[in-house]
Coordinates of C-alpha atoms and ligand atoms in Angstrom, one line a residue:
M28 CA 286.7 -49.9 133.4
K29 CA 288.4 -47.6 131.1
L30 CA 290.8 -49.3 128.4
P31 CA 294.5 -48.8 129.4
A32 CA 296.5 -46.5 127.2
V33 CA 299.5 -48.0 126.3
N34 CA 301.8 -46.6 123.6
P35 CA 302.9 -50.1 122.2
T36 CA 306.3 -48.6 120.7
Q37 CA 307.3 -47.9 123.9
T38 CA 307.2 -51.2 125.5
K39 CA 310.0 -53.5 126.2
S40 CA 308.7 -56.1 124.0
W41 CA 308.0 -53.6 120.9
K42 CA 311.9 -52.6 121.1
A43 CA 312.9 -56.2 121.6
L44 CA 311.1 -57.0 118.5
E45 CA 312.6 -54.3 116.6
N46 CA 315.9 -55.7 117.3
H47 CA 314.5 -59.3 116.6
F48 CA 313.2 -58.0 113.3
N49 CA 316.5 -56.7 112.0
A50 CA 318.2 -60.3 113.0
I51 CA 315.7 -62.4 111.1
K52 CA 314.1 -60.4 108.3
E53 CA 316.3 -61.9 106.1
V54 CA 316.0 -65.5 106.9
E55 CA 314.2 -67.9 104.5
M56 CA 311.2 -69.7 105.9
S57 CA 312.2 -72.7 103.8
T58 CA 315.4 -73.0 106.1
L59 CA 313.5 -72.6 108.9
F60 CA 311.5 -75.6 107.9
S61 CA 314.5 -77.7 106.9
E62 CA 316.1 -77.0 110.3
D63 CA 313.2 -78.0 112.2
S64 CA 310.9 -80.9 111.2
S65 CA 308.6 -80.2 114.3
R66 CA 307.7 -76.4 113.0
A67 CA 304.5 -77.0 111.2
E68 CA 303.2 -79.0 114.2
K69 CA 304.5 -76.1 116.7
F70 CA 302.8 -73.4 114.8
T71 CA 299.4 -75.3 114.3
I72 CA 296.4 -74.7 116.4
K73 CA 293.8 -77.6 116.4
W74 CA 290.3 -76.5 117.8
E75 CA 286.9 -77.8 117.2
D76 CA 286.5 -78.2 113.5
F77 CA 289.5 -75.6 112.7
Y78 CA 292.8 -76.3 111.7
V79 CA 295.2 -73.3 111.6
D80 CA 298.5 -73.7 110.3
Y81 CA 300.6 -70.7 110.7
S82 CA 304.0 -72.2 110.3
K83 CA 304.3 -70.6 106.9
N84 CA 305.2 -67.2 108.7
R85 CA 308.2 -65.3 108.8
I86 CA 308.6 -66.4 112.6
T87 CA 310.7 -68.4 115.1
E88 CA 309.5 -69.4 118.7
E89 CA 311.3 -66.2 119.9
T90 CA 309.0 -64.3 117.6
M91 CA 305.9 -65.5 118.9
Q92 CA 307.3 -65.3 122.2
L93 CA 307.9 -61.5 121.9
L94 CA 304.7 -60.9 120.2
L95 CA 303.1 -62.6 123.3
D96 CA 304.8 -60.3 125.6
L97 CA 303.6 -57.5 123.8
A98 CA 299.9 -58.6 124.6
D99 CA 300.7 -58.6 128.1
E100 CA 302.2 -55.5 128.3
V101 CA 299.5 -53.6 126.4
K102 CA 297.3 -55.4 129.0
L103 CA 295.4 -57.5 126.5
K104 CA 293.8 -59.6 129.2
E105 CA 292.3 -56.7 131.2
A106 CA 291.0 -55.1 127.9
M107 CA 289.4 -58.5 127.0
A108 CA 287.8 -58.5 130.4
S109 CA 286.1 -55.2 129.8
Y110 CA 285.1 -55.9 126.2
F111 CA 283.1 -59.1 127.4
S112 CA 281.6 -57.4 130.5
G113 CA 279.9 -54.8 129.0
D114 CA 282.5 -51.7 129.9
A115 CA 281.7 -48.8 127.8
I116 CA 285.1 -49.7 125.6
N117 CA 283.8 -47.6 122.8
H118 CA 284.9 -44.5 125.0
T119 CA 284.4 -42.1 122.1
E120 CA 280.5 -42.8 122.1
N121 CA 280.4 -43.9 125.5
R122 CA 279.0 -47.4 124.6
A123 CA 279.5 -50.9 125.5
V124 CA 280.3 -53.2 122.7
L125 CA 278.4 -56.3 123.3
H126 CA 278.0 -58.2 119.7
T127 CA 279.4 -61.2 122.2
A128 CA 275.9 -60.7 124.3
L129 CA 273.8 -61.5 121.4
R130 CA 275.1 -64.8 120.8
A131 CA 275.6 -65.7 124.7
S132 CA 273.4 -68.6 126.4
A133 CA 270.0 -67.5 127.0
S134 CA 270.9 -67.9 130.7
S135 CA 273.6 -65.7 130.8
E136 CA 274.0 -62.3 132.6
V137 CA 275.9 -59.4 130.9
F138 CA 275.2 -56.1 132.4
V139 CA 275.0 -52.5 130.7
K140 CA 274.7 -49.6 133.3
G141 CA 273.3 -52.3 135.9
E142 CA 271.2 -53.7 133.6
N143 CA 271.3 -57.2 132.3
V144 CA 270.7 -57.1 128.5
I145 CA 270.3 -60.9 128.1
P146 CA 266.4 -61.1 128.8
G147 CA 265.7 -58.2 126.0
I148 CA 268.2 -60.2 123.9
N149 CA 266.1 -63.4 124.4
Q150 CA 262.8 -61.5 123.8
V151 CA 264.0 -60.2 120.5
K152 CA 265.1 -63.7 119.4
E153 CA 261.7 -65.0 120.4
K154 CA 260.3 -62.8 118.1
I155 CA 262.7 -63.4 115.1
K156 CA 262.0 -67.1 115.5
D157 CA 258.1 -66.5 115.9
F158 CA 258.3 -64.2 112.7
T159 CA 260.3 -66.5 110.5
Q160 CA 258.1 -69.5 111.4
R161 CA 255.5 -67.5 110.3
I162 CA 256.8 -66.2 107.1
V163 CA 258.3 -69.3 105.9
S164 CA 255.8 -71.6 106.6
G165 CA 253.2 -69.5 104.7
K166 CA 250.9 -68.9 107.8
Q167 CA 251.7 -65.1 107.2
I168 CA 250.5 -64.0 104.0
G169 CA 250.5 -60.9 101.6
F170 CA 247.8 -58.5 101.3
T171 CA 246.1 -60.6 98.2
G172 CA 246.4 -63.6 100.3
K173 CA 249.5 -65.1 98.8
P174 CA 252.3 -66.5 100.7
F175 CA 255.9 -64.4 100.7
T176 CA 258.0 -65.7 98.0
D177 CA 260.6 -62.8 98.4
V178 CA 262.6 -60.8 101.2
V179 CA 264.2 -57.6 100.4
N180 CA 266.6 -56.5 102.9
I181 CA 267.0 -52.4 102.7
G182 CA 270.2 -51.3 104.5
V183 CA 273.7 -50.2 104.0
G184 CA 277.2 -50.8 105.7
G185 CA 276.6 -53.1 108.3
S186 CA 272.8 -53.3 108.0
D187 CA 273.5 -54.8 104.7
L188 CA 276.9 -56.5 104.2
G189 CA 276.6 -59.2 107.3
P190 CA 273.1 -60.4 105.9
A191 CA 274.1 -60.3 102.3
M192 CA 277.2 -62.3 102.9
V193 CA 275.8 -64.8 105.2
V194 CA 272.7 -65.4 103.4
D195 CA 275.1 -66.0 100.2
S196 CA 277.9 -68.0 102.0
L197 CA 275.1 -70.3 103.2
R198 CA 272.8 -70.4 100.5
Y199 CA 273.2 -74.4 100.4
Y200 CA 270.8 -74.2 103.5
K201 CA 268.5 -71.7 102.3
N202 CA 264.6 -72.2 101.9
H203 CA 262.2 -71.2 99.3
L204 CA 262.2 -67.6 100.1
N205 CA 264.7 -65.6 97.6
A206 CA 266.3 -63.0 99.4
H207 CA 267.4 -59.6 97.6
F208 CA 269.4 -56.8 99.1
I209 CA 268.9 -53.2 98.1
S210 CA 271.9 -51.0 99.4
N211 CA 273.3 -48.5 97.1
I212 CA 271.4 -45.1 96.7
D213 CA 272.0 -45.8 93.3
G214 CA 268.7 -45.7 91.4
D215 CA 269.5 -48.6 88.8
H216 CA 270.6 -50.8 91.6
I217 CA 267.0 -50.5 93.3
N218 CA 265.2 -50.5 89.7
E219 CA 266.9 -53.4 88.8
T220 CA 265.7 -55.5 92.1
L221 CA 262.1 -54.1 91.7
E222 CA 262.0 -55.4 88.4
E223 CA 262.2 -59.2 89.6
L224 CA 259.7 -58.6 92.5
N225 CA 255.8 -58.7 92.8
P226 CA 254.7 -56.6 95.3
E227 CA 251.9 -59.3 96.4
T228 CA 254.5 -61.5 97.6
T229 CA 257.2 -59.4 98.5
L230 CA 258.3 -58.6 102.1
F231 CA 260.7 -55.8 103.3
V232 CA 262.7 -55.8 105.8
I233 CA 264.3 -51.9 106.5
V234 CA 267.5 -52.4 108.5
S235 CA 269.0 -49.1 110.1
K236 CA 270.4 -49.1 113.6
S237 CA 270.1 -45.0 113.3
F238 CA 267.3 -44.9 111.0
S239 CA 268.9 -41.9 109.5
T240 CA 271.0 -43.1 107.0
Q241 CA 270.4 -41.3 103.7
E242 CA 270.7 -44.3 101.3
T243 CA 268.6 -46.6 103.6
L244 CA 265.9 -43.9 104.0
A245 CA 265.5 -42.9 100.2
N246 CA 265.7 -46.6 99.2
A247 CA 262.7 -47.6 101.7
N248 CA 260.9 -44.6 100.5
T249 CA 261.2 -45.5 96.8
V250 CA 260.5 -49.0 97.7
K251 CA 257.3 -47.7 99.5
S252 CA 255.6 -45.8 96.5
W253 CA 256.7 -48.6 94.2
F254 CA 254.4 -50.9 96.7
L255 CA 251.7 -48.5 96.9
K256 CA 251.1 -48.5 93.2
T257 CA 249.5 -52.0 93.9
G258 CA 248.9 -52.1 97.5
T259 CA 247.3 -49.5 99.9
Q260 CA 248.5 -47.6 103.0
Q261 CA 246.6 -50.4 105.2
D262 CA 248.5 -53.1 103.3
I263 CA 252.1 -51.6 104.4
E264 CA 251.7 -53.2 107.7
K265 CA 252.0 -56.7 106.0
H266 CA 254.8 -56.3 104.0
F267 CA 257.4 -53.9 105.8
V268 CA 259.0 -54.4 108.8
A269 CA 262.1 -52.7 110.3
V270 CA 265.1 -53.4 112.4
S271 CA 266.6 -50.3 114.3
S272 CA 267.3 -48.9 117.7
N273 CA 265.4 -45.7 116.7
I274 CA 261.8 -46.8 117.8
K275 CA 260.7 -43.2 117.0
K276 CA 262.2 -42.6 113.5
V277 CA 260.9 -46.1 112.7
K278 CA 257.2 -45.5 113.7
A279 CA 257.6 -42.1 111.7
F280 CA 258.2 -43.7 108.7
G281 CA 254.7 -45.6 109.1
I282 CA 256.1 -49.0 110.4
H283 CA 253.6 -50.8 112.8
Q284 CA 254.8 -51.1 116.5
D285 CA 254.4 -55.2 116.1
N286 CA 256.7 -54.9 113.0
I287 CA 259.6 -53.5 114.8
F288 CA 262.7 -55.6 115.5
A289 CA 264.8 -53.6 118.4
M290 CA 268.6 -53.7 118.3
W291 CA 270.8 -51.5 120.9
N292 CA 273.3 -48.8 120.5
W293 CA 275.7 -51.1 122.3
V294 CA 275.6 -53.4 118.9
G295 CA 278.2 -51.6 116.4
G296 CA 276.8 -51.7 113.2
R297 CA 279.9 -53.8 111.6
F298 CA 279.0 -56.4 114.2
S299 CA 275.3 -56.6 114.1
L300 CA 274.5 -59.6 112.0
W301 CA 274.1 -61.3 115.4
S302 CA 271.2 -59.0 116.1
A303 CA 267.9 -58.5 114.4
V304 CA 269.8 -57.4 111.8
G305 CA 270.2 -60.8 110.9
L306 CA 266.4 -61.1 110.3
T307 CA 267.0 -61.5 106.3
I308 CA 269.3 -64.7 107.5
S309 CA 266.8 -66.4 109.6
L310 CA 264.0 -65.7 107.0
S311 CA 266.2 -67.4 104.4
L312 CA 268.0 -70.0 106.1
G313 CA 265.2 -70.3 108.8
F314 CA 265.5 -69.7 112.7
S315 CA 267.4 -72.8 113.7
N316 CA 270.2 -72.2 111.1
F317 CA 270.7 -68.8 112.6
E318 CA 270.7 -70.0 115.7
K319 CA 273.5 -72.4 114.7
L320 CA 275.3 -69.3 113.4
L321 CA 275.1 -67.7 116.7
L322 CA 276.0 -70.6 118.6
G323 CA 279.3 -71.0 116.5
A324 CA 280.0 -67.5 117.2
Q325 CA 279.4 -68.3 120.9
K326 CA 281.8 -71.3 120.7
M327 CA 284.8 -68.8 119.3
D328 CA 283.8 -66.3 122.1
T329 CA 284.7 -68.9 124.6
H330 CA 287.6 -70.0 122.7
F331 CA 289.0 -66.5 122.5
K332 CA 288.2 -65.6 126.5
T333 CA 289.6 -68.8 127.9
E334 CA 292.5 -70.2 125.5
D335 CA 295.9 -69.5 126.3
F336 CA 297.0 -66.9 124.3
K337 CA 299.7 -69.2 122.6
S338 CA 297.2 -71.4 121.2
N339 CA 294.5 -68.7 120.8
I340 CA 293.2 -68.4 117.2
P341 CA 292.4 -64.9 117.2
V342 CA 295.2 -63.6 119.4
V343 CA 297.6 -65.6 117.2
L344 CA 296.5 -64.4 114.0
A345 CA 296.3 -60.7 115.2
L346 CA 299.6 -60.7 116.6
L347 CA 301.0 -62.0 113.0
S348 CA 299.4 -59.3 111.6
V349 CA 301.0 -57.0 113.9
W350 CA 304.2 -58.2 112.9
Y351 CA 303.7 -57.7 109.0
N352 CA 301.9 -54.4 109.3
N353 CA 304.4 -52.5 112.0
F354 CA 307.7 -54.2 111.4
F355 CA 307.9 -55.5 107.9
K356 CA 305.7 -52.5 107.1
S357 CA 303.3 -54.6 105.0
E358 CA 301.0 -52.2 103.3
T359 CA 298.0 -54.9 103.1
E360 CA 296.7 -58.3 103.8
A361 CA 294.7 -60.6 101.5
V362 CA 291.9 -63.2 102.5
I363 CA 291.4 -65.8 100.2
A364 CA 288.8 -68.5 100.3
Y365 CA 288.9 -71.6 98.4
S366 CA 285.0 -71.5 98.4
Q367 CA 283.0 -69.6 96.2
Y368 CA 280.3 -69.7 98.6
L369 CA 282.7 -67.0 100.4
N370 CA 282.3 -64.6 97.7
K371 CA 281.3 -61.6 99.7
L372 CA 283.5 -62.4 102.8
T373 CA 286.2 -59.9 101.8
S374 CA 283.7 -56.8 101.2
Y375 CA 282.2 -57.7 104.7
L376 CA 285.6 -58.1 106.5
Q377 CA 286.4 -54.8 104.8
Q378 CA 284.0 -52.9 106.9
G379 CA 284.8 -54.9 110.3
I380 CA 288.3 -54.3 109.5
M381 CA 289.0 -51.1 108.0
E382 CA 286.3 -49.1 109.8
S383 CA 287.0 -50.4 113.1
N384 CA 291.2 -49.8 112.8
G385 CA 291.5 -46.9 110.2
K386 CA 292.5 -44.7 113.3
G387 CA 294.9 -42.3 113.4
V388 CA 294.6 -41.0 116.9
D389 CA 295.4 -42.7 120.0
R390 CA 293.6 -43.6 123.1
T391 CA 295.0 -40.4 124.7
G392 CA 293.9 -38.5 121.7
K393 CA 297.4 -37.8 120.3
P394 CA 298.2 -38.4 116.8
I395 CA 299.9 -41.9 115.9
Q396 CA 303.7 -42.5 114.8
Y397 CA 303.0 -45.8 113.9
Q398 CA 301.0 -48.0 111.1
T399 CA 297.5 -49.1 112.2
G400 CA 294.5 -50.5 110.3
T401 CA 295.3 -53.1 107.8
I402 CA 293.9 -52.7 103.9
I403 CA 292.1 -56.0 103.4
W404 CA 291.2 -57.4 100.0
G405 CA 290.7 -60.3 98.2
E406 CA 288.6 -62.8 96.0
P407 CA 287.8 -66.4 96.4
G408 CA 290.5 -69.1 95.1
T409 CA 291.1 -70.4 92.3
N410 CA 289.8 -67.0 90.4
S411 CA 292.0 -64.7 92.3
Q412 CA 295.0 -66.9 91.1
H413 CA 293.9 -66.0 87.7
A414 CA 293.6 -62.7 88.3
F415 CA 296.1 -61.0 90.9
F416 CA 298.4 -63.7 92.0
Q417 CA 301.1 -62.5 90.0
L418 CA 301.8 -59.5 92.3
I419 CA 301.6 -61.7 95.4
H420 CA 304.1 -63.9 93.8
Q421 CA 306.5 -61.8 92.0
G422 CA 305.5 -58.3 92.7
T423 CA 307.5 -55.8 95.2
K424 CA 305.1 -56.0 98.1
L425 CA 304.9 -58.2 100.8
I426 CA 301.2 -59.2 101.1
P427 CA 300.5 -61.9 104.0
V428 CA 297.6 -64.2 103.2
D429 CA 295.1 -65.8 105.1
F430 CA 293.9 -69.0 103.1
I431 CA 290.6 -70.2 104.3
G432 CA 289.3 -73.7 103.1
F433 CA 286.8 -76.5 103.6
A434 CA 288.0 -80.1 104.1
Q435 CA 284.8 -81.3 102.5
S436 CA 282.6 -80.0 99.8
L437 CA 278.8 -79.5 100.1
Y438 CA 277.5 -81.5 97.4
G439 CA 280.4 -83.9 97.6
N440 CA 281.9 -83.2 94.2
Q441 CA 285.2 -85.0 95.2
A442 CA 286.9 -84.7 91.8
H443 CA 286.3 -80.7 91.9
H444 CA 286.9 -80.6 95.6
D445 CA 290.3 -82.2 95.3
K446 CA 291.5 -80.0 92.5
L447 CA 290.2 -76.7 94.4
I448 CA 292.1 -77.8 97.6
S449 CA 295.3 -79.0 95.5
N450 CA 295.3 -75.4 94.3
Y451 CA 294.7 -73.9 97.9
V452 CA 297.9 -76.4 99.4
A453 CA 299.7 -75.5 96.3
Q454 CA 299.6 -71.8 96.5
T455 CA 300.8 -71.5 100.0
E456 CA 303.9 -74.0 99.3
A457 CA 304.6 -71.9 96.1
L458 CA 304.6 -68.8 98.3
L459 CA 306.8 -70.2 100.9
H460 CA 309.6 -71.8 98.6
G461 CA 309.3 -69.9 95.6
K462 CA 311.4 -71.1 92.3
K463 CA 315.2 -70.5 92.4
K464 CA 317.3 -69.9 89.5
A465 CA 318.6 -73.7 89.6
D466 CA 315.4 -75.2 89.6
I467 CA 314.2 -73.2 86.5
I468 CA 317.2 -74.2 84.7
K469 CA 316.8 -77.7 85.1
D470 CA 313.4 -77.4 84.3
L471 CA 314.2 -75.5 81.0
E472 CA 317.2 -77.7 80.3
A473 CA 314.9 -80.6 80.6
K474 CA 312.8 -79.1 77.7
N475 CA 315.8 -78.6 75.4
V476 CA 315.4 -74.9 75.9
A477 CA 318.2 -73.1 74.2
Q478 CA 321.1 -71.7 76.7
E479 CA 320.6 -68.4 75.4
T480 CA 317.0 -68.1 75.7
I481 CA 317.4 -69.6 79.3
E482 CA 319.7 -66.6 80.0
R483 CA 317.3 -64.4 78.6
I484 CA 314.6 -65.2 80.7
L485 CA 315.8 -66.6 83.7
P486 CA 315.3 -63.5 86.0
F487 CA 311.6 -63.2 85.0
K488 CA 310.9 -66.7 86.2
V489 CA 312.4 -66.4 89.4
F490 CA 309.9 -66.5 92.4
K491 CA 311.7 -65.5 95.6
G492 CA 309.1 -67.4 98.0
N493 CA 309.2 -66.3 101.8
K494 CA 305.7 -64.9 101.2
P495 CA 304.0 -65.5 104.7
T496 CA 300.5 -67.3 104.5
N497 CA 298.0 -68.5 107.4
S498 CA 296.2 -71.7 106.3
I499 CA 292.7 -71.9 108.0
F500 CA 291.5 -75.2 107.1
I501 CA 287.5 -76.0 108.3
N502 CA 286.0 -79.3 108.2
K503 CA 282.9 -78.0 106.4
L504 CA 281.0 -74.8 105.6
T505 CA 278.3 -75.1 107.9
P506 CA 276.1 -72.3 109.7
G507 CA 278.3 -73.3 112.8
S508 CA 281.3 -72.9 111.4
L509 CA 280.7 -69.7 109.5
G510 CA 279.9 -68.3 112.7
E511 CA 283.0 -69.5 114.3
L512 CA 285.0 -67.8 111.6
L513 CA 283.4 -64.3 111.6
A514 CA 283.8 -64.1 115.2
M515 CA 287.3 -65.4 114.8
Y516 CA 288.0 -62.1 112.8
E517 CA 285.8 -59.8 115.3
H518 CA 288.2 -60.9 117.8
K519 CA 291.3 -60.5 115.9
I520 CA 290.0 -56.8 115.2
F521 CA 289.5 -56.4 118.7
V522 CA 293.3 -57.4 119.6
Q523 CA 294.7 -55.4 117.1
G524 CA 293.1 -52.4 118.3
I525 CA 294.2 -53.1 121.8
I526 CA 297.5 -53.4 120.8
W527 CA 297.6 -50.2 118.5
N528 CA 296.4 -48.1 121.6
I529 CA 293.3 -47.0 119.4
Y530 CA 289.2 -47.1 119.8
S531 CA 287.9 -49.8 117.4
Y532 CA 284.4 -49.1 117.8
D533 CA 283.8 -45.6 116.4
Q534 CA 283.5 -44.6 113.0
Y535 CA 283.8 -40.5 113.0
G536 CA 285.7 -41.0 109.7
V537 CA 282.6 -41.8 107.6
E538 CA 280.8 -38.6 108.5
L539 CA 282.6 -35.7 106.7
G540 CA 281.5 -37.0 103.3
K541 CA 277.9 -37.7 104.3
Q542 CA 277.6 -33.9 105.4
L543 CA 279.3 -32.5 102.5
A544 CA 277.1 -34.6 100.3
N545 CA 274.1 -33.0 101.9
T546 CA 275.3 -29.7 101.1
I547 CA 276.2 -30.6 97.5
L548 CA 272.7 -32.0 97.2
S549 CA 270.8 -29.1 98.2
E550 CA 273.2 -27.3 95.3
I551 CA 272.5 -29.7 92.8
K552 CA 268.7 -29.0 93.7
E553 CA 269.6 -25.2 93.4
E554 CA 268.4 -24.8 96.9
K555 CA 271.4 -23.0 98.4
T556 CA 275.1 -22.2 96.9
S557 CA 278.3 -22.7 98.7
V558 CA 281.9 -22.0 98.1
H559 CA 284.1 -25.0 97.1
D560 CA 287.5 -25.4 95.5
T561 CA 287.6 -24.8 92.0
S562 CA 287.7 -28.7 91.3
T563 CA 284.8 -29.4 93.3
S564 CA 282.6 -26.2 91.8
Q565 CA 283.7 -27.6 88.1
L566 CA 282.7 -31.4 88.7
L567 CA 279.5 -29.7 89.8
A568 CA 278.9 -27.6 87.0
H569 CA 279.8 -30.5 84.7
Y570 CA 277.4 -32.5 86.5
K571 CA 274.7 -30.3 86.5
S572 CA 275.2 -29.4 82.7
F573 CA 273.4 -32.9 82.0
K574 CA 270.4 -31.9 83.6
Ligands
F6P30 O1 272.3 -49.1 110.2 P1 272.7 -47.6 110.0 O2 272.5 -46.8 111.1 O3 271.9 -47.5 108.7 O4 274.3 -47.5 109.4 C1 274.8 -48.0 108.1 C2 276.2 -48.0 108.2 O5 276.5 -46.7 108.2 C3 277.8 -46.5 108.9 O6 277.5 -45.7 110.1 C4 278.9 -45.7 108.3 O7 278.4 -44.9 107.4 C5 278.2 -47.8 109.4 O8 278.8 -47.9 110.3 C6 276.9 -48.4 109.6 O9 276.9 -49.9 109.6

């Protein structure tokens, strides 16, 4: 089934939301809290080990009802059925979007063009499991008979960001293998990584769905040449494996058939860590942790599929995001995790969110007249408080923030954890209430600050508050809860794409730059000349003057 194409701005609920927005845009959240003692409870979803408090948003029950009406009017339920059942909802590439099938139970059935894809997924999982066990246990050894100590993932975009983020986020659960990630075509990046490695004990995992990405192929070739300085052509088989849906190209690169882990064209790169793209995750954390990650995602899938929209975490978060993006005209959203482990979460989400929903044409092919794709940014708290929170608190832009935190620390360092979480909670409170003139004067007077000074600095000390936040509290960072969190954001992306009437699963916008880079490269290599604007020609000439 094709996704329904409903222009959201032409729906009844959108119009009602516009009127409602005008009525409540100046309302202070702190007033809403003081008027309704059950507000926090009303706007909190408790599910499994998640506690999602979205009461600190500029919403009323009417707002939520209108947003839920919008979800109905754009036929979200029907779209979800298509998403999970394997319809070609990636219409522009004529593909299904089935990362959810990768974590479905082994006995389920999901059909793509009449074929149940689950048995194929199970087979690859078995292969990942078997390979992981052989490498981790030291049964499979390198070309000089030594067990592997290091794994290098070579890939870019979705073939790098997901595995790199998960391995880093869950490093508490890791085994003895050290994982490295080579992604950038920057030769200094590859050099720095190779310097730390011994070819005799290093396993290379080349990950590329297309197996035609310039960066990945160049990096893989460089690594291969580096390896061949010590090993021989026959030894490659022991040290190089590949993950791809382009088996022909992998073989042409010289990878042995047994060392190829298949993936499918119905897995988008930015949603692929659940497939064999997650091989480095499995190697670094062990297959059972990889399975737990998948199981967490599966639980979130079920929640998303079956829960009433009113208490459905991804749906509610997506609706709130639309509320700010399209009515308050917020330009960006921040994601602040109060966990250093989640240091790479935002870069990962940037691809998922911005590559998916950064679209300017609707599902009928017409240019869109409203805002789509949110800009995502953020760094872990508390570090970010000392970096850019100034702008969130006192700047001119309205920036909704997702605060993510864990109730328990992994090492149980309670004194630190209490401080960490007190910052998390305090920031959401500060953003909600701000600090009004009267309170500032009271504080300053208590410190005996001169009246003249108080008057001079007062305007600069005011915090307007009324800044929206979602508090996502999770019991503990585990492979399972991380899986749940990532799937939550994946479904949020889906819901927003449906509401905005766009196709979220292609990425044609990354192609043009790639093509032009090839043309420019042949010019740098003096193979060809082309006509450019004067700025581009000048830049090229400047670069070439260093050669
Ligand atoms: O896995 P591949 O085919 O090398 O692609 C890597 C990345 O490149 C992109 O196509 C964008 O350039 C991403 O969508 C993808 O994750």
